[in-house]
Coordinates of N, CA and C in Angstrom, one line a residue:
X136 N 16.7 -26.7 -3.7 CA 15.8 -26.0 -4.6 C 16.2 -24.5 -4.7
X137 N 16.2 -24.0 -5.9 CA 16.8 -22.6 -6.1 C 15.6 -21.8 -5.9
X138 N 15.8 -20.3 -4.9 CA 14.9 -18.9 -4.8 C 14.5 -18.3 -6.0
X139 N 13.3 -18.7 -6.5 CA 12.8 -18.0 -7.7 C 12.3 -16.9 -7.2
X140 N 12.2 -16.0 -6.2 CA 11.9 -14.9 -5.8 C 12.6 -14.1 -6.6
X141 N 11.9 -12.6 -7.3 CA 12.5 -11.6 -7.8 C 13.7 -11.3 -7.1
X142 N 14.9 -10.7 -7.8 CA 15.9 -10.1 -7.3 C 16.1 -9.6 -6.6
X143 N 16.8 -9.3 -5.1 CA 16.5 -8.3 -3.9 C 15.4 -8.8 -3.0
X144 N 14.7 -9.8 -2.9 CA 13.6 -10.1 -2.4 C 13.7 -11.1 -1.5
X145 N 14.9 -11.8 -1.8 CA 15.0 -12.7 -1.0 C 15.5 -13.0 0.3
X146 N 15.8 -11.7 0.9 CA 15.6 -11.5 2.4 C 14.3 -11.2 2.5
X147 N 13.4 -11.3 2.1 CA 11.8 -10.4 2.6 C 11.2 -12.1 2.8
X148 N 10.1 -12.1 4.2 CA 10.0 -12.9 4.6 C 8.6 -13.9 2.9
X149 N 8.4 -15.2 3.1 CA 7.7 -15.4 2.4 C 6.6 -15.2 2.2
X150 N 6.1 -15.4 0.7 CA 4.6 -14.5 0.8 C 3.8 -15.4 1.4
X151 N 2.7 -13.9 1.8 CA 1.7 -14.6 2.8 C 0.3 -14.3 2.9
X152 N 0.4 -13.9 1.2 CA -1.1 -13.7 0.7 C -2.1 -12.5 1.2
X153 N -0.9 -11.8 1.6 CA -1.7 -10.4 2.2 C -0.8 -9.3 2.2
X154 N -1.6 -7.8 2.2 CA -0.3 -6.5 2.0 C -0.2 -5.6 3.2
X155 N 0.5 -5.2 3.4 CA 0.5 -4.5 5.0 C 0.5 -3.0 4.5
X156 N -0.6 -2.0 5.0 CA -0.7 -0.8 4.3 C -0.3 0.0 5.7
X157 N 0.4 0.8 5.4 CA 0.6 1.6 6.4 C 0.5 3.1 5.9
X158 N -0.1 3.6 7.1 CA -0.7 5.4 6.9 C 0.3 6.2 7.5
X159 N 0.1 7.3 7.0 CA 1.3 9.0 7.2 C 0.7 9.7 7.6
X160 N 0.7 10.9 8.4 CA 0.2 12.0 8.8 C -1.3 12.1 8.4
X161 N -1.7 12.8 7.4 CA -3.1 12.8 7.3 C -3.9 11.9 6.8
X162 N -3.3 11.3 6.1 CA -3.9 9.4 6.0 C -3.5 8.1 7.4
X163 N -3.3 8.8 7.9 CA -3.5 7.6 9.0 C -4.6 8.7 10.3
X164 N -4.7 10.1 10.0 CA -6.0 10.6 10.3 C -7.5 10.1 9.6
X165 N -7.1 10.0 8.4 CA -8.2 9.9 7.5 C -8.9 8.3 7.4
X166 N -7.8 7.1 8.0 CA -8.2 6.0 7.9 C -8.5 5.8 9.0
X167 N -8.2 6.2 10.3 CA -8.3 5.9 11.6 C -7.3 4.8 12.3
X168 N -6.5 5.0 11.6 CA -5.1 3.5 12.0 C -4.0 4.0 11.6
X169 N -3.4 3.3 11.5 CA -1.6 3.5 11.5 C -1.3 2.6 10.6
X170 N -2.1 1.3 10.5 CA -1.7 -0.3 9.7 C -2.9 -1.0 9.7
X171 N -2.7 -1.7 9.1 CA -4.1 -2.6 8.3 C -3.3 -3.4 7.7
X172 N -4.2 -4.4 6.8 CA -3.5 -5.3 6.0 C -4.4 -5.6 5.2
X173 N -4.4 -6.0 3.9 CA -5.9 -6.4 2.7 C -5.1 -7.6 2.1
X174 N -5.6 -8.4 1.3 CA -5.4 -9.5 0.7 C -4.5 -8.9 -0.5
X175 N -3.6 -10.0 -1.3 CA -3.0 -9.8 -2.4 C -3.9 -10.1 -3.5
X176 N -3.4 -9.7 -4.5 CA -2.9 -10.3 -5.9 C -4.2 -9.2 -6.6
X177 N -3.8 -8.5 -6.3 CA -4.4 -7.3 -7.0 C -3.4 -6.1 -7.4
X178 N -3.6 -4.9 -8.3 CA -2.7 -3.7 -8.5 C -3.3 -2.8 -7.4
X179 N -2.4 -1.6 -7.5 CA -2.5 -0.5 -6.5 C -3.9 -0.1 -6.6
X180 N -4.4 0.5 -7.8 CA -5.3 1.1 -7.7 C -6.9 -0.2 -7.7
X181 N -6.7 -1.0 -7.7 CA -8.0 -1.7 -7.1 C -7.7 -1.9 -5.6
X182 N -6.6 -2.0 -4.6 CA -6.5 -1.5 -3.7 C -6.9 -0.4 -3.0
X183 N -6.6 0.5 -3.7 CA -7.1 2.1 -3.4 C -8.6 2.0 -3.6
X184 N -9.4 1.4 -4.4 CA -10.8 1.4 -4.4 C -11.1 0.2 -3.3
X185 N -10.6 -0.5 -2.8 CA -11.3 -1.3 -1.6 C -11.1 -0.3 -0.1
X186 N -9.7 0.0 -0.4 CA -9.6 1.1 1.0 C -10.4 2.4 1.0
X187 N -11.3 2.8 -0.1 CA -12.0 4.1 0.0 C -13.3 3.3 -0.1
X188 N -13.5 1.9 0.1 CA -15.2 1.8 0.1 C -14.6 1.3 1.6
X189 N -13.8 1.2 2.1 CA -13.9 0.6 3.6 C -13.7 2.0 4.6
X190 N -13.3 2.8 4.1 CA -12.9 4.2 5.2 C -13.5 4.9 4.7
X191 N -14.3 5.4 4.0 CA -15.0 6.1 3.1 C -14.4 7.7 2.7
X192 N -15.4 8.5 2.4 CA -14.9 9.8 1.3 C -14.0 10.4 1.5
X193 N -13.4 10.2 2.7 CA -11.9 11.5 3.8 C -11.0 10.6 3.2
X194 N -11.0 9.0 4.0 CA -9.7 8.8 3.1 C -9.4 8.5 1.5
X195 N -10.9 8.2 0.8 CA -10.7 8.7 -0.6 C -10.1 9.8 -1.1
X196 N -10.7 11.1 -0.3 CA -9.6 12.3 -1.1 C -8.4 12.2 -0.5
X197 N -7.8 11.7 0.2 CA -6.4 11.4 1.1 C -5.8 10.8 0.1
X198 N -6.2 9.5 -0.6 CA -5.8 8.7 -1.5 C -5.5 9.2 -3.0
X199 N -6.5 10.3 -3.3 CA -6.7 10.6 -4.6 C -4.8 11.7 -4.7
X200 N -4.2 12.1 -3.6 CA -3.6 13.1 -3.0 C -2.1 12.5 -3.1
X201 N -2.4 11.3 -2.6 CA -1.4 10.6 -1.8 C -0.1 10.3 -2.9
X202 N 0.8 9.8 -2.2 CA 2.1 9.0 -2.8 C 2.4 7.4 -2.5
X203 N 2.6 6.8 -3.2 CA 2.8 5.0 -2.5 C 4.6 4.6 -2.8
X204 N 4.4 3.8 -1.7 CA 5.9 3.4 -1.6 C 5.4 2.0 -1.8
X205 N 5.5 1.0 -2.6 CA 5.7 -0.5 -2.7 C 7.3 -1.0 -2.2
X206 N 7.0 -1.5 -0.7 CA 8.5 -2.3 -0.1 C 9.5 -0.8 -0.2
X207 N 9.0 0.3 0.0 CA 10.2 1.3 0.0 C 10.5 1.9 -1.4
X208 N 9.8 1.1 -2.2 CA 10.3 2.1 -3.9 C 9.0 2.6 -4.3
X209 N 9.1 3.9 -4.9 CA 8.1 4.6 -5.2 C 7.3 4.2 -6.6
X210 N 5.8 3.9 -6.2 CA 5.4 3.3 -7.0 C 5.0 4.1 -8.1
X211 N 5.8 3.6 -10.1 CA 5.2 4.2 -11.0 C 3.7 3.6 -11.9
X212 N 3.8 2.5 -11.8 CA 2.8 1.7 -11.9 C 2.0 1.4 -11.4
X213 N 0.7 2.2 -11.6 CA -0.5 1.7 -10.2 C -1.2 0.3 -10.8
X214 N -0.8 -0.3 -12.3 CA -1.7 -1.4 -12.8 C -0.9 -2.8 -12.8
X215 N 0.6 -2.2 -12.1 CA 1.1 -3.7 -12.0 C 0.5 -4.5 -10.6
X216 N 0.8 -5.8 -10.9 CA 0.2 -6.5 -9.5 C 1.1 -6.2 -8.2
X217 N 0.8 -6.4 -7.0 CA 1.4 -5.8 -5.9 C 1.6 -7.4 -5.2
X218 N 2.8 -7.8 -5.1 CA 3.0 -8.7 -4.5 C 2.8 -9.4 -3.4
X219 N 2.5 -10.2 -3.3 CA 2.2 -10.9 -1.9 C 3.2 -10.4 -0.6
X220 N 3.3 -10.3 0.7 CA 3.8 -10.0 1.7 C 4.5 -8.4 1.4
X221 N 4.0 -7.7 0.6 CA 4.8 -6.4 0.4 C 3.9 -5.4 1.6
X222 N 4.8 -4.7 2.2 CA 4.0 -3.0 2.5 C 3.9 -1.8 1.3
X223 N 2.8 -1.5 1.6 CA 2.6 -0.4 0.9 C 2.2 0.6 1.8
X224 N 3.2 1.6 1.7 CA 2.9 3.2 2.4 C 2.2 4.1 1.5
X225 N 1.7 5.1 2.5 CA 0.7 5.7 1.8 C 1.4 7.1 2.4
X226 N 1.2 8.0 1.2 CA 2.1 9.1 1.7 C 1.2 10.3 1.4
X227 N 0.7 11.0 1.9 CA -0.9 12.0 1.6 C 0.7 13.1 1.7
X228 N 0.3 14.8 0.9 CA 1.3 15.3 0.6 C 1.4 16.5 1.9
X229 N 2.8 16.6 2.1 CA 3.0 16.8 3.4 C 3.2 18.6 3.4
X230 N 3.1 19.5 4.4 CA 3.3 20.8 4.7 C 4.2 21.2 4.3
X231 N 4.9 21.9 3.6 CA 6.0 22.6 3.1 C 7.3 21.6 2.2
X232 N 6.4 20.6 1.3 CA 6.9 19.6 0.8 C 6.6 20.1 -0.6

């Protein structure tokens, strides 16, 4: 059977119906973790509203701030869907950046 996986993708393990979010400097202050993981098949920004009703108002403004990496590429689209087994980094903006 042929890898219908998007291009480049098909070293990444298979999906697994969940996103691995990983925190930076003052967002991993702000969430109180380093990593988490939420369910798929949603876009960035209804992600960003489940993780600011779960950490509440600190890491909302963290988020409102931040930068996202989807799998390492910087995300321009916060209304595309965000793939199954992807990490998303969260990048809050950094001191002399």
């Amino acid at each position: 059977m042929a890898d219908t996986r998007p291009a480049g993708t098909a070293d990444r393990p298979a999906a697994t119906g969940t996103l691995t979010i990983r925190y930076f400097a003052g967002a991993r202050a702000a969430a109180g973790r380093t990593e988490e993981t939420a369910s798929a098949g949603r876009c960035l920004d209804e992600l960003l509203g489940e993780l600011s009703a779960r950490h509440g108002d600190r890491l909302a403004a963290v988020l409102r701030a931040a930068s996202f990496l989807v799998d390492g590429v910087t995300c321009h689209d916060r209304q595309a869907p965000l793939p199954a087994g992807a990490t998303i980094d969260v990048l809050p903006p950094f001191a002399g950046g």
